[in-house]
XYZ file of C-alpha atoms in Angstrom:
771
model
C -40.228 24.957 32.532
C -38.678 27.065 34.845
C -35.208 26.602 35.860
C -34.498 24.975 39.019
C -32.147 26.940 40.888
C -28.581 26.184 42.278
C -26.827 26.434 45.454
C -24.557 29.486 46.134
C -21.140 27.985 47.358
C -19.134 30.917 49.046
C -17.318 29.340 51.365
C -15.128 26.609 51.274
C -16.391 24.558 54.736
C -19.874 24.580 52.570
C -18.257 22.535 49.798
C -18.821 18.747 49.794
C -15.382 16.436 50.911
C -15.145 12.848 50.052
C -14.364 10.295 52.682
C -12.417 7.561 51.772
C -14.375 3.981 51.180
C -13.806 1.418 53.902
C -12.956 -1.424 51.564
C -11.553 -1.357 48.152
C -14.799 -3.497 46.672
C -17.362 -1.134 48.342
C -19.142 1.719 45.919
C -21.081 5.027 47.310
C -24.826 5.199 46.266
C -26.486 8.208 45.384
C -30.229 8.917 47.506
C -32.162 11.372 45.306
C -34.180 13.204 47.716
C -37.976 13.765 46.373
C -39.666 17.099 46.534
C -43.396 18.061 45.516
C -42.058 21.139 43.941
C -40.209 19.907 40.427
C -38.161 23.326 40.403
C -36.653 22.884 43.885
C -32.906 22.783 44.339
C -31.713 19.184 44.240
C -31.005 17.670 47.410
C -29.075 14.109 47.891
C -27.157 11.948 50.330
C -24.271 9.841 49.797
C -24.322 6.669 51.000
C -21.340 3.379 50.934
C -22.300 0.512 49.751
C -21.188 -3.364 49.907
C -21.581 -4.851 46.769
C -22.923 -8.474 47.727
C -22.260 -11.591 45.395
C -26.117 -11.496 44.548
C -26.690 -10.230 40.891
C -29.911 -8.203 41.372
C -29.391 -5.125 43.369
C -32.459 -2.069 44.064
C -30.608 0.909 42.982
C -30.342 2.509 38.755
C -27.423 3.245 37.055
C -27.051 6.197 34.990
C -25.452 6.405 31.606
C -25.036 9.780 30.578
C -22.583 12.149 28.497
C -20.894 14.652 31.151
C -21.300 17.587 28.758
C -19.239 20.725 28.710
C -17.099 20.947 32.258
C -17.329 24.543 31.918
C -20.984 25.208 32.514
C -21.765 23.377 35.902
C -24.643 23.909 38.484
C -24.058 23.014 42.155
C -26.562 20.643 44.214
C -26.740 20.122 48.022
C -24.763 16.237 48.733
C -25.263 15.413 52.703
C -26.172 19.315 53.431
C -22.946 20.405 51.134
C -22.342 21.618 48.198
C -20.954 20.265 44.989
C -20.845 21.526 41.573
C -21.764 18.856 38.490
C -22.481 19.783 34.893
C -25.403 21.280 33.293
C -26.399 17.842 31.795
C -26.156 16.130 34.997
C -28.054 18.542 36.597
C -30.469 18.440 34.096
C -30.866 14.896 34.070
C -30.963 14.492 37.771
C -34.115 17.119 37.794
C -35.802 14.709 35.288
C -35.105 11.770 37.779
C -36.380 13.666 40.779
C -39.552 11.663 42.326
C -42.287 13.779 44.085
C -42.820 11.285 47.138
C -39.816 8.859 47.045
C -35.759 8.847 46.873
C -34.440 7.291 43.989
C -31.734 5.615 44.524
C -28.844 5.738 41.660
C -25.458 4.867 40.744
C -23.879 8.570 39.229
C -19.951 8.200 38.422
C -19.375 11.841 38.662
C -21.008 11.915 42.141
C -20.018 8.427 43.487
C -16.409 8.449 42.624
C -14.112 10.846 44.110
C -12.830 12.087 40.471
C -9.603 13.790 42.150
C -8.486 10.465 43.640
C -6.889 8.499 40.693
C -6.097 5.457 42.952
C -10.102 5.547 44.004
C -10.905 6.163 40.499
C -8.675 3.157 39.045
C -10.159 0.799 41.368
C -13.981 1.859 40.998
C -13.385 1.676 37.108
C -12.651 -1.919 37.891
C -15.840 -2.700 39.282
C -18.017 -0.639 36.148
C -19.071 -3.725 34.740
C -20.324 -4.941 37.962
C -21.933 -2.144 38.787
C -24.155 -1.793 35.820
C -24.851 -5.657 35.093
C -25.979 -5.528 38.779
C -28.476 -2.609 38.300
C -32.075 -3.154 38.288
C -32.395 -0.759 35.463
C -29.911 1.178 33.550
C -30.938 4.530 33.026
C -29.910 6.421 29.525
C -30.060 10.282 29.379
C -29.712 11.605 26.376
C -30.531 15.223 27.227
C -33.610 17.860 27.582
C -36.871 17.646 25.230
C -35.415 20.187 22.885
C -35.283 20.137 19.166
C -38.230 17.635 19.286
C -36.333 15.570 20.844
C -39.374 14.229 22.565
C -41.563 13.626 19.819
C -38.543 12.157 17.907
C -38.020 9.269 20.807
C -41.639 8.868 20.134
C -41.422 8.558 16.718
C -38.440 5.808 17.419
C -40.660 3.783 19.645
C -43.232 3.463 17.180
C -40.805 2.228 14.915
C -40.292 -1.087 16.432
C -44.227 -1.639 15.892
C -44.015 -4.047 12.669
C -47.106 -2.808 11.652
C -46.287 0.955 11.705
C -43.615 0.189 8.739
C -45.598 -2.684 6.909
C -45.018 -0.964 3.573
C -42.122 1.428 4.013
C -40.946 3.898 1.303
C -37.461 3.810 0.229
C -34.977 5.997 0.710
C -36.620 8.953 2.506
C -35.165 12.033 4.494
C -34.681 10.980 7.851
C -36.528 13.631 9.959
C -34.652 16.485 11.317
C -35.707 15.775 14.729
C -34.467 12.190 14.902
C -31.191 13.276 12.911
C -30.384 15.705 15.772
C -31.598 13.628 18.379
C -28.779 10.621 16.934
C -26.462 13.169 17.037
C -26.202 14.045 20.801
C -23.089 13.577 22.506
C -24.583 10.134 24.621
C -24.030 8.222 20.838
C -20.348 9.425 20.903
C -19.144 8.634 24.366
C -16.719 5.865 24.571
C -18.018 5.058 28.272
C -21.461 4.354 27.514
C -20.741 1.344 25.050
C -19.455 -0.964 28.923
C -22.748 0.723 30.168
C -25.216 -0.974 28.195
C -23.070 -3.738 27.693
C -23.366 -4.830 30.803
C -26.648 -3.668 31.171
C -30.047 -6.285 31.647
C -32.472 -3.656 31.441
C -32.511 -0.051 29.718
C -34.496 2.658 29.658
C -33.850 5.463 27.063
C -34.869 8.795 28.278
C -35.360 12.045 26.844
C -36.767 15.126 28.586
C -40.172 13.757 30.016
C -40.177 11.125 27.339
C -39.034 7.646 28.575
C -39.177 4.214 26.101
C -37.829 0.863 26.422
C -34.177 0.205 25.274
C -34.843 -3.322 23.306
C -37.789 -1.134 21.336
C -35.258 1.562 20.492
C -32.645 -1.162 19.649
C -35.040 -2.753 17.630
C -36.478 0.136 15.858
C -33.007 1.359 14.682
C -31.731 -1.899 13.629
C -34.975 -2.915 11.793
C -34.974 -3.848 7.966
C -37.575 -1.266 7.460
C -36.105 1.910 9.098
C -32.973 1.363 6.942
C -35.106 0.624 3.811
C -37.530 3.692 4.457
C -34.701 6.410 5.613
C -31.301 7.090 3.996
C -29.497 7.000 6.681
C -25.723 8.761 6.380
C -23.013 6.552 7.055
C -20.916 8.545 9.516
C -24.322 8.139 11.449
C -24.703 4.495 10.809
C -21.266 3.717 11.841
C -22.072 5.642 15.046
C -25.368 4.113 16.109
C -24.860 0.534 15.123
C -22.277 -0.588 17.868
C -24.732 1.226 20.607
C -27.794 -0.102 19.396
C -26.516 -3.826 18.784
C -25.098 -4.120 22.303
C -28.820 -2.169 23.886
C -30.514 -4.635 21.600
C -28.748 -7.819 23.740
C -29.810 -6.208 27.320
C -32.864 -8.539 27.719
C -31.113 -11.664 26.601
C -28.194 -11.576 29.190
C -28.541 -13.767 32.645
C -29.550 -12.109 35.801
C -28.395 -14.861 38.006
C -24.652 -13.599 36.634
C -22.951 -10.445 37.428
C -20.471 -8.682 35.178
C -20.427 -9.397 31.517
C -21.352 -13.049 30.012
C -17.867 -14.221 28.896
C -19.373 -14.843 25.242
C -19.613 -11.248 24.983
C -16.489 -10.136 26.053
C -14.093 -9.213 22.933
C -10.221 -9.043 22.518
C -8.995 -5.774 23.096
C -7.276 -5.359 19.666
C -11.133 -5.638 18.654
C -12.874 -3.059 20.855
C -9.760 -0.553 20.041
C -10.520 -0.941 16.404
C -14.298 -0.831 16.908
C -14.134 2.199 19.433
C -11.158 3.989 19.263
C -12.807 6.813 17.513
C -15.152 7.687 20.199
C -15.193 10.848 22.400
C -13.679 10.413 26.523
C -12.268 13.718 28.808
C -8.954 12.474 28.762
C -7.304 10.037 26.328
C -6.354 7.665 28.682
C -10.278 6.615 29.005
C -10.303 5.403 25.414
C -8.934 2.194 26.754
C -9.835 2.049 30.242
C -13.067 2.366 29.143
C -13.006 -0.833 27.137
C -11.082 -2.739 30.309
C -14.626 -4.119 31.487
C -15.565 -5.704 28.134
C -12.056 -7.769 27.561
C -10.620 -10.604 29.159
C -7.197 -10.379 27.833
C -5.547 -7.032 29.149
C -1.845 -7.700 29.638
C 0.182 -6.237 32.296
C 1.675 -3.493 30.529
C -1.725 -1.601 30.067
C -2.438 -1.848 33.609
C -5.109 0.727 34.563
C -3.129 3.472 35.760
C -4.239 7.120 35.493
C -0.394 8.423 36.497
C 1.007 6.702 33.531
C 1.774 9.153 30.607
C -0.391 8.726 27.740
C 2.419 8.311 24.951
C 3.644 5.950 27.092
C 0.718 3.780 27.573
C -0.138 4.448 23.951
C 3.199 2.865 22.780
C 2.716 0.126 25.224
C -0.468 -0.628 23.540
C 0.867 -0.525 19.717
C 3.475 -3.218 20.796
C 1.005 -5.355 22.168
C -0.816 -5.319 19.113
C 1.923 -5.105 16.034
C 4.494 -6.831 17.985
C 7.768 -5.916 20.003
C 9.578 -5.156 17.321
C 8.223 -2.227 15.635
C 9.454 0.834 15.389
C 7.061 3.538 17.543
C 6.833 7.509 17.177
C 3.813 9.564 18.765
C 3.213 12.917 19.443
C 2.459 15.014 22.387
C -1.243 15.432 23.040
C -2.142 13.575 19.784
C -3.707 10.050 19.684
C -1.783 9.555 16.577
C 0.908 7.514 15.993
C 3.747 6.080 13.762
C 5.035 2.670 12.940
C 7.707 1.075 11.434
C 8.859 -2.486 11.061
C 9.017 -6.213 8.928
C 5.904 -7.174 7.285
C 4.341 -9.740 4.924
C 1.675 -8.415 2.679
C -1.169 -11.135 2.387
C -3.554 -10.011 0.132
C -6.024 -7.233 -1.291
C -9.964 -6.770 -0.043
C -11.664 -7.211 -3.312
C -15.367 -6.800 -1.775
C -17.152 -5.878 1.601
C -20.395 -6.386 2.726
C -22.412 -5.759 6.019
C -24.634 -7.915 7.740
C -27.186 -5.042 8.926
C -28.010 -6.730 12.499
C -24.302 -7.144 14.013
C -22.816 -4.581 11.880
C -20.074 -7.120 11.163
C -17.886 -6.544 7.597
C -17.899 -9.656 5.566
C -14.567 -9.441 3.869
C -13.110 -11.104 0.707
C -9.257 -11.582 0.515
C -7.473 -12.494 -2.654
C -4.400 -13.730 -1.480
C -1.129 -12.427 -3.036
C 1.346 -14.927 -4.592
C 3.547 -15.239 -1.470
C 1.086 -16.630 0.589
C -0.718 -18.754 -1.235
C 1.358 -20.110 -4.072
C 1.356 -19.899 -7.487
C -2.548 -20.504 -7.712
C -3.814 -17.361 -6.066
C -7.125 -18.130 -3.473
C -9.633 -15.816 -2.060
C -10.622 -16.015 1.519
C -13.505 -14.927 3.115
C -12.958 -13.046 6.478
C -15.612 -12.012 9.613
C -14.856 -8.851 10.947
C -16.423 -6.854 13.545
C -17.553 -3.352 13.163
C -14.768 -1.059 12.921
C -14.628 2.721 13.398
C -13.015 3.114 10.196
C -14.885 0.760 7.650
C -12.761 -1.463 5.303
C -13.223 -1.031 1.582
C -12.188 -2.720 -1.452
C -8.525 -2.105 -2.293
C -7.671 -1.946 1.310
C -4.611 -4.680 2.274
C -4.263 -7.824 4.640
C -0.801 -7.394 6.338
C 1.089 -9.083 9.284
C 3.697 -7.409 11.118
C 6.610 -9.321 12.523
C 5.493 -10.691 15.715
C 1.859 -9.693 15.693
C -0.261 -13.260 16.582
C -2.699 -11.953 13.367
C -3.249 -9.831 10.411
C -4.715 -6.223 10.226
C -6.030 -4.329 7.669
C -4.702 -0.984 6.083
C -5.270 1.515 2.997
C -2.336 2.737 1.563
C -1.668 7.045 1.614
C 1.074 8.019 -0.615
C 3.978 6.231 0.792
C 2.717 4.919 3.968
C -0.460 2.998 4.938
C -3.592 4.107 7.050
C -4.154 1.470 9.836
C -8.228 0.365 9.200
C -8.285 -2.683 11.745
C -5.807 -4.022 13.817
C -6.637 -7.397 14.222
C -8.637 -10.138 12.130
C -10.109 -12.577 13.976
C -10.377 -15.235 10.943
C -6.432 -15.865 11.424
C -5.775 -19.644 11.933
C -2.720 -20.527 14.165
C -1.560 -22.644 11.419
C -1.319 -19.973 8.614
C 2.107 -18.778 10.403
C 4.063 -16.624 8.159
C 7.705 -16.701 8.879
C 9.336 -14.246 6.174
C 8.584 -10.626 6.282
C 10.443 -9.216 3.462
C 8.534 -5.737 3.269
C 9.136 -2.476 5.226
C 6.327 -0.900 6.219
C 5.305 2.506 7.804
C 2.089 3.097 9.355
C 0.039 5.572 10.677
C -2.996 5.090 13.537
C -4.858 7.774 13.832
C -7.735 8.094 16.367
C -8.629 11.658 15.925
C -9.694 11.502 12.092
C -7.273 13.870 10.956
C -5.486 11.500 8.351
C -2.984 14.059 7.100
C 0.561 13.514 8.893
C 4.034 14.522 8.179
C 6.056 11.548 9.149
C 9.039 11.963 11.526
C 10.772 9.112 9.484
C 9.931 9.478 5.743
C 8.776 6.419 4.097
C 10.394 4.879 1.445
C 8.984 4.899 -2.025
C 10.973 1.628 -3.134
C 8.918 0.052 0.154
C 5.703 1.177 -0.890
C 6.360 0.259 -4.235
C 7.255 -3.371 -3.135
C 3.837 -3.813 -1.583
C 1.616 -2.639 -4.430
C 3.560 -5.389 -6.456
C 2.564 -7.774 -3.988
C -1.054 -7.152 -4.694
C -0.501 -6.776 -8.071
C -0.996 -3.219 -8.348
C 1.749 -2.995 -10.901
C 0.516 0.424 -12.727
C 0.405 2.258 -9.468
C 3.895 0.940 -8.096
C 5.476 1.907 -11.950
C 4.320 5.575 -10.884
C 6.218 5.390 -7.595
C 8.997 4.261 -9.295
C 9.355 6.327 -12.622
C 9.257 9.391 -10.243
C 11.832 7.896 -8.012
C 14.059 7.219 -11.112
C 13.146 10.148 -12.600
C 16.275 12.380 -11.258
C 18.497 9.514 -12.346
C 17.510 9.251 -15.403
C 20.465 11.216 -17.281
C 23.104 10.429 -14.298
C 26.038 8.761 -15.150
C 27.875 9.012 -12.063
C 28.770 5.837 -10.369
C 27.413 6.771 -7.184
C 24.113 8.082 -8.466
C 23.912 4.649 -10.670
C 24.724 2.218 -7.406
C 21.748 4.271 -5.428
C 19.447 4.050 -8.472
C 20.539 0.277 -8.779
C 17.013 -1.167 -6.715
C 14.802 1.351 -8.320
C 15.918 -0.027 -12.101
C 15.607 -3.675 -11.611
C 12.388 -3.344 -9.659
C 11.069 -1.337 -12.323
C 12.573 -4.109 -15.004
C 10.340 -6.441 -12.888
C 7.405 -4.336 -13.014
C 7.386 -3.688 -16.758
C 8.612 -7.723 -17.397
C 5.459 -8.462 -15.060
C 3.262 -5.937 -17.134
C 4.547 -7.705 -20.553
C 6.131 -4.474 -21.511
C 8.927 -6.083 -23.042
C 11.092 -3.058 -24.714
C 10.759 -1.004 -21.380
C 11.990 -3.730 -18.872
C 14.630 -4.610 -21.665
C 15.835 -0.882 -21.288
C 16.082 -1.072 -17.136
C 17.652 -4.651 -17.458
C 20.311 -3.364 -19.722
C 21.417 -0.494 -17.614
C 21.422 -2.545 -14.687
C 23.306 -5.486 -15.795
C 25.683 -2.756 -17.530
C 25.940 -0.954 -13.921
C 26.969 -4.309 -12.335
C 29.069 -5.680 -14.748
C 31.262 -2.453 -14.260
C 30.861 -2.253 -10.445
C 30.653 -6.098 -9.319
C 32.068 -7.865 -12.344
C 30.645 -9.805 -14.801
C 30.747 -13.395 -12.890
C 29.192 -11.413 -9.590
C 25.971 -13.343 -8.851
C 23.566 -10.360 -9.057
C 25.159 -9.428 -12.641
C 24.245 -12.926 -13.969
C 20.825 -12.865 -12.411
C 20.343 -9.135 -14.200
C 21.352 -10.896 -17.232
C 19.319 -13.967 -17.111
C 16.122 -11.226 -16.219
C 16.996 -9.472 -19.356
C 17.388 -12.654 -21.654
C 13.593 -13.403 -20.038
C 12.731 -10.574 -22.027
C 13.280 -11.983 -25.366
C 12.383 -14.825 -24.428
C 8.641 -13.533 -23.105
C 8.273 -11.306 -26.073
C 8.769 -14.198 -28.752
C 9.249 -12.012 -31.652
C 12.590 -13.143 -32.490
C 13.149 -15.912 -34.595
C 14.898 -19.060 -32.978
C 18.481 -18.531 -34.352
C 18.570 -15.216 -32.710
C 17.031 -16.219 -29.561
C 19.582 -18.753 -29.300
C 22.175 -16.553 -29.463
C 20.993 -13.959 -27.388
C 20.356 -16.642 -24.797
C 23.892 -18.250 -25.192
C 25.676 -14.710 -24.444
C 23.126 -13.620 -21.572
C 23.094 -17.052 -19.627
C 26.207 -18.731 -20.016
C 30.022 -17.625 -18.825
C 32.560 -17.198 -21.868
C 36.791 -17.082 -21.406
C 38.204 -14.295 -23.342
C 38.664 -16.145 -26.627
C 35.648 -17.394 -26.987
C 34.089 -13.708 -26.280
C 36.030 -12.949 -29.543
C 34.713 -15.852 -31.244
C 31.420 -15.107 -30.256
C 31.619 -11.266 -31.051
C 32.744 -12.475 -34.898
C 29.924 -14.439 -35.236
C 27.242 -12.011 -33.918
C 28.927 -9.358 -36.174
C 28.720 -11.611 -39.089
C 25.080 -13.341 -38.679
C 23.117 -10.602 -36.188
C 22.419 -7.414 -35.757
C 23.227 -4.213 -33.413
C 21.064 -5.156 -31.141
C 22.868 -8.630 -30.387
C 25.934 -6.667 -30.725
C 24.807 -4.388 -28.349
C 23.927 -6.846 -25.542
C 27.298 -9.009 -26.118
C 29.314 -5.496 -25.634
C 26.697 -4.522 -22.298
C 27.797 -8.012 -21.140
C 31.717 -7.737 -20.879
C 33.984 -5.482 -21.384
C 36.819 -7.925 -22.329
C 35.942 -7.589 -26.777
C 38.196 -5.334 -28.830
C 37.143 -4.098 -31.995
C 39.508 -6.418 -34.205
C 39.967 -6.282 -37.620
C 38.170 -9.951 -37.768
C 34.994 -8.614 -35.817
C 34.806 -5.940 -38.503
C 35.538 -7.819 -41.907
C 32.522 -9.925 -40.177
C 30.139 -6.929 -39.412
C 31.153 -5.637 -43.519
C 29.788 -8.990 -44.656
C 26.866 -9.192 -42.801
C 24.266 -8.987 -46.142
C 21.775 -7.954 -43.820
C 22.701 -5.706 -40.918
C 26.368 -4.922 -41.468
C 25.878 -1.131 -41.507
C 24.222 -0.816 -38.299
C 26.466 -3.602 -36.631
C 29.825 -0.924 -37.738
C 28.125 2.064 -36.523
C 28.015 0.468 -33.098
C 31.565 -0.911 -33.362
C 32.970 2.547 -35.114
C 31.079 4.568 -32.562
C 32.216 2.643 -29.461
C 35.922 2.467 -30.540
C 36.069 5.913 -31.560
C 39.488 7.170 -33.690
C 41.277 3.920 -32.070
C 39.560 1.742 -34.709
C 41.934 1.039 -37.600
C 39.924 0.711 -41.241
C 41.734 -1.452 -42.886
C 41.881 -2.843 -46.387
C 40.280 -6.092 -45.948
C 37.368 -4.267 -44.165
C 36.789 -2.300 -47.504
C 37.160 -5.398 -49.603
C 34.460 -6.705 -47.214
C 32.551 -3.864 -47.508
C 32.766 -3.697 -52.035
C 31.585 -7.504 -51.601
C 28.978 -6.838 -49.343
C 26.341 -7.737 -52.330
C 22.921 -6.823 -50.449
C 24.114 -3.512 -48.501
C 27.456 -3.095 -49.632
C 26.655 0.646 -50.714
C 25.264 1.635 -47.126
C 28.536 -0.277 -45.711
C 30.639 1.160 -48.217
C 29.566 4.919 -47.493
C 29.622 4.420 -43.549
C 33.098 3.388 -43.651
C 34.320 5.950 -46.164
C 32.227 8.771 -43.885
C 34.079 7.294 -40.819
C 37.855 7.278 -41.639
C 38.353 5.498 -45.002
C 37.697 8.998 -47.097
C 41.647 9.577 -47.597
C 41.961 5.779 -48.315
C 44.247 4.759 -51.296
C 41.609 2.718 -53.449
C 43.843 -0.116 -54.883
C 43.170 -2.198 -57.853
C 42.413 -5.006 -56.165
C 39.585 -3.059 -54.288
C 38.267 -1.525 -57.555
C 38.561 -5.460 -59.331
C 36.289 -6.538 -56.050
C 33.753 -3.774 -56.182
C 33.394 -4.253 -60.158
C 32.361 -7.791 -59.399
C 29.577 -6.776 -57.201
C 26.384 -7.396 -59.206
C 24.060 -7.725 -55.953
C 21.083 -5.350 -54.881
C 23.462 -2.535 -54.043
C 26.565 -3.460 -56.149
C 25.803 -0.117 -58.666
C 26.002 1.856 -55.375
C 29.301 -0.081 -54.426
C 30.961 0.945 -57.680
C 29.781 4.333 -57.692
C 31.202 4.909 -54.729
C 34.247 3.227 -55.119
C 35.155 4.972 -58.694
C 34.223 8.352 -57.498
C 36.870 7.751 -54.357
C 39.509 6.590 -57.034
C 38.921 9.535 -59.134
C 39.403 11.743 -55.875
C 42.453 13.732 -54.798
C 43.362 10.476 -53.179
C 44.157 8.546 -56.232
C 47.571 6.774 -56.120
C 48.415 3.456 -58.007
C 45.427 3.095 -59.443
C 45.624 2.844 -63.610
C 44.910 6.302 -65.091
C 46.311 8.563 -62.401
C 48.558 10.581 -64.614
C 49.685 13.221 -62.004
C 51.856 10.592 -60.307
C 50.716 12.373 -56.756
C 51.250 10.047 -53.884
C 47.874 10.255 -51.575
C 48.038 9.866 -48.108
C 47.553 6.111 -47.161
C 45.623 4.453 -44.583
C 47.813 2.239 -41.846
C 46.707 -0.754 -43.429
C 46.897 -4.086 -41.154
C 49.534 -7.196 -42.648
C 46.401 -9.203 -44.436
C 48.118 -12.162 -43.870
C 47.982 -11.588 -39.613
C 44.000 -11.550 -40.843
C 42.213 -13.935 -37.705
C 40.237 -16.832 -38.812
C 36.911 -15.886 -40.219
C 34.542 -19.014 -40.564
C 32.204 -19.837 -42.842
C 31.655 -17.011 -45.787
C 27.670 -16.028 -45.936
C 26.558 -16.701 -48.905
C 26.114 -14.591 -52.032
C 23.077 -13.103 -53.410
C 22.986 -15.606 -55.778
C 23.154 -18.394 -53.281
C 20.863 -17.070 -51.665
C 18.166 -17.085 -54.530
C 19.063 -20.683 -55.112
C 16.649 -23.358 -54.306
C 16.660 -24.864 -51.569
C 18.778 -22.450 -49.810
C 22.779 -23.382 -49.302
C 22.780 -22.853 -45.780
C 20.237 -25.357 -43.388
C 19.391 -22.283 -41.010
C 19.824 -19.005 -42.996
C 15.567 -18.907 -43.334
C 14.951 -19.675 -39.415
C 18.227 -16.787 -39.047
C 16.650 -14.098 -41.614
C 13.438 -15.497 -42.809
C 12.748 -15.997 -46.313
C 13.981 -13.485 -48.693
C 11.991 -11.034 -50.577
C 12.433 -10.313 -54.787
C 13.219 -6.925 -55.462
C 12.889 -4.983 -59.095
C 15.334 -3.190 -59.932
C 14.971 -0.405 -62.490
C 17.203 -1.361 -65.705
C 18.008 2.292 -66.252
C 20.246 2.079 -63.150
C 22.512 -0.823 -64.521
C 22.872 1.325 -67.867
C 24.521 3.810 -65.578
C 26.562 1.645 -63.770
C 27.409 -0.011 -67.573
C 28.491 3.504 -68.994
C 30.644 4.297 -66.230
C 32.402 0.728 -66.233
C 33.023 1.284 -70.157
C 34.335 4.602 -69.460
C 36.727 4.109 -67.041
C 37.617 0.433 -68.231
């Protein structure tokens, strides 16, 4: 077809100028004049028109996309020139009749686009304009790329007989794909236009089909079963075709939209914010005709700065207490506030007819109590589809929950409104700091102005039992502090240390949890004191790791619990240390030393450790390492070591290595060693005799040199502290029944060990030669 020529507007006096409307409720109607020559220039007349009370009027409303604003054609309007976009020019050519004028309402011509006051008033009337029209004509564009044939194919698909036996997952024909990807389907204003319409025609080139048949075909189960439609195309088409299909059911006796079709502004924004508009304001203002809950702060005002309008919308949806950051010229915001995590999305299904999302949410313990429950939410279709793993949250001050998706240490907003929320489900606690990004442009990768906290995100993940993800975040945060010894660094890392302990406790990783609670309790004891509530809480968490692991004997568990969960004065702490050194192991002693700094490494504690026949060496190693050179190894300590029947050799060797190597070996010490006939008695005898025969020999018989060896600083033996009940000897331990009531409970049953007689022969020879 030969292109119709436009007008040449060289003189400003030839350009059309708008006359203000006489009444605010009036509109303008375009009379498209007929012409026998389809290639003749477009000529129109513009008339003011008052919308009376009756719901039906003899004009048609055009629904179209403006197209590229830089590519324009000129038409004659009341004998003067007016520039319109190329796509609108093509639409007028297709709509022009050969014989009769055609009365149309076209927003680009019937509204003075440079007068914001008029534009705002006319936008308020648009729902009535489209609902009162005899017909709404949807212009998809010219018939290029097989558009006309594609539209005819879609209309035939509305006939059930055409697709009686569909084939699964065929490729969608290229011509249909290109037709459904045309700009009209992306434009936000078309939603209100088809939502208010009572009768719709879909026009592409010279091909016209009924709007109901068009929507019926695209929404049919057979069409969706036959063709594999990409998800992004489905999300774009479904809202539009759903609204188009409702047109024939709307009453013609009522103008505007039916009350039951009105939706909250938050739902509409969720559904349509990704659609296109010439200016950002229209992404919001285009929805006003489809809702009845527009607050005063969102008034239709094109003079308001976009950032201010965007912030007002966010505070209306998320609560007035949130902090909002925006970027100039971008439709993206950064939101920070207190929140409660309600649960996690476990599954999502879709209703093909309505596009509604059927979402199952497993509630967190904080909102559902100890018995976790799963509830089913029905959400409207949204620009970003909900997925399993998304989080359900509610911000402080917001009337309903939102759905968000984790992205690093912040979350992306998926839906701002969950209409299933009931008033009785009011949340009163908002323990989490939540950072959100609400992106209307699909970029998603933003560098936030206020860096979100990894600890905060870990706590959110912990609330929905995403323990491994939370541990990964906290381990990364803790890594720089792992080798730190400074008090300031330790204090800064304390929240991370505590939460890591709690997460490992929740996942029953007892050893890792114990390590973090040990460090926490030590830091708290040093900085806040052993009686501070935080220190007491930390010790109780530490005790729970032993209880949960359930690997300790009852006696040891009782001692650990006593150490961690009860307060002790200085005297009772010393007694507790003596009992721990005598009856338990280095693990329990380490707990006690972490618990308080009021325990001195006295002779009584060292003697008790040296007498410990099972764990004496490891306890002494801990005590001597803690005390350093200040610890005095007295004769009484050595006597207890050489008298230890099970591990006396290990204990004696340790003491000799740690400072008793130059000690005087008295006759009393030798006599005690010679009486040790236990498991390591032969080792004790060898060590004592070797030490006696060395350079340090002094007052032992056989020292012919008379040299006086350097002596240890013995503590006076009559000042030895009470030792309590002595540990049973080897012979007593082997007796039946055991000599003490709780020995087996604490240590388990003893194991017999075979000792080669040759070792005893060596010892006996040594005893004979020295004796």
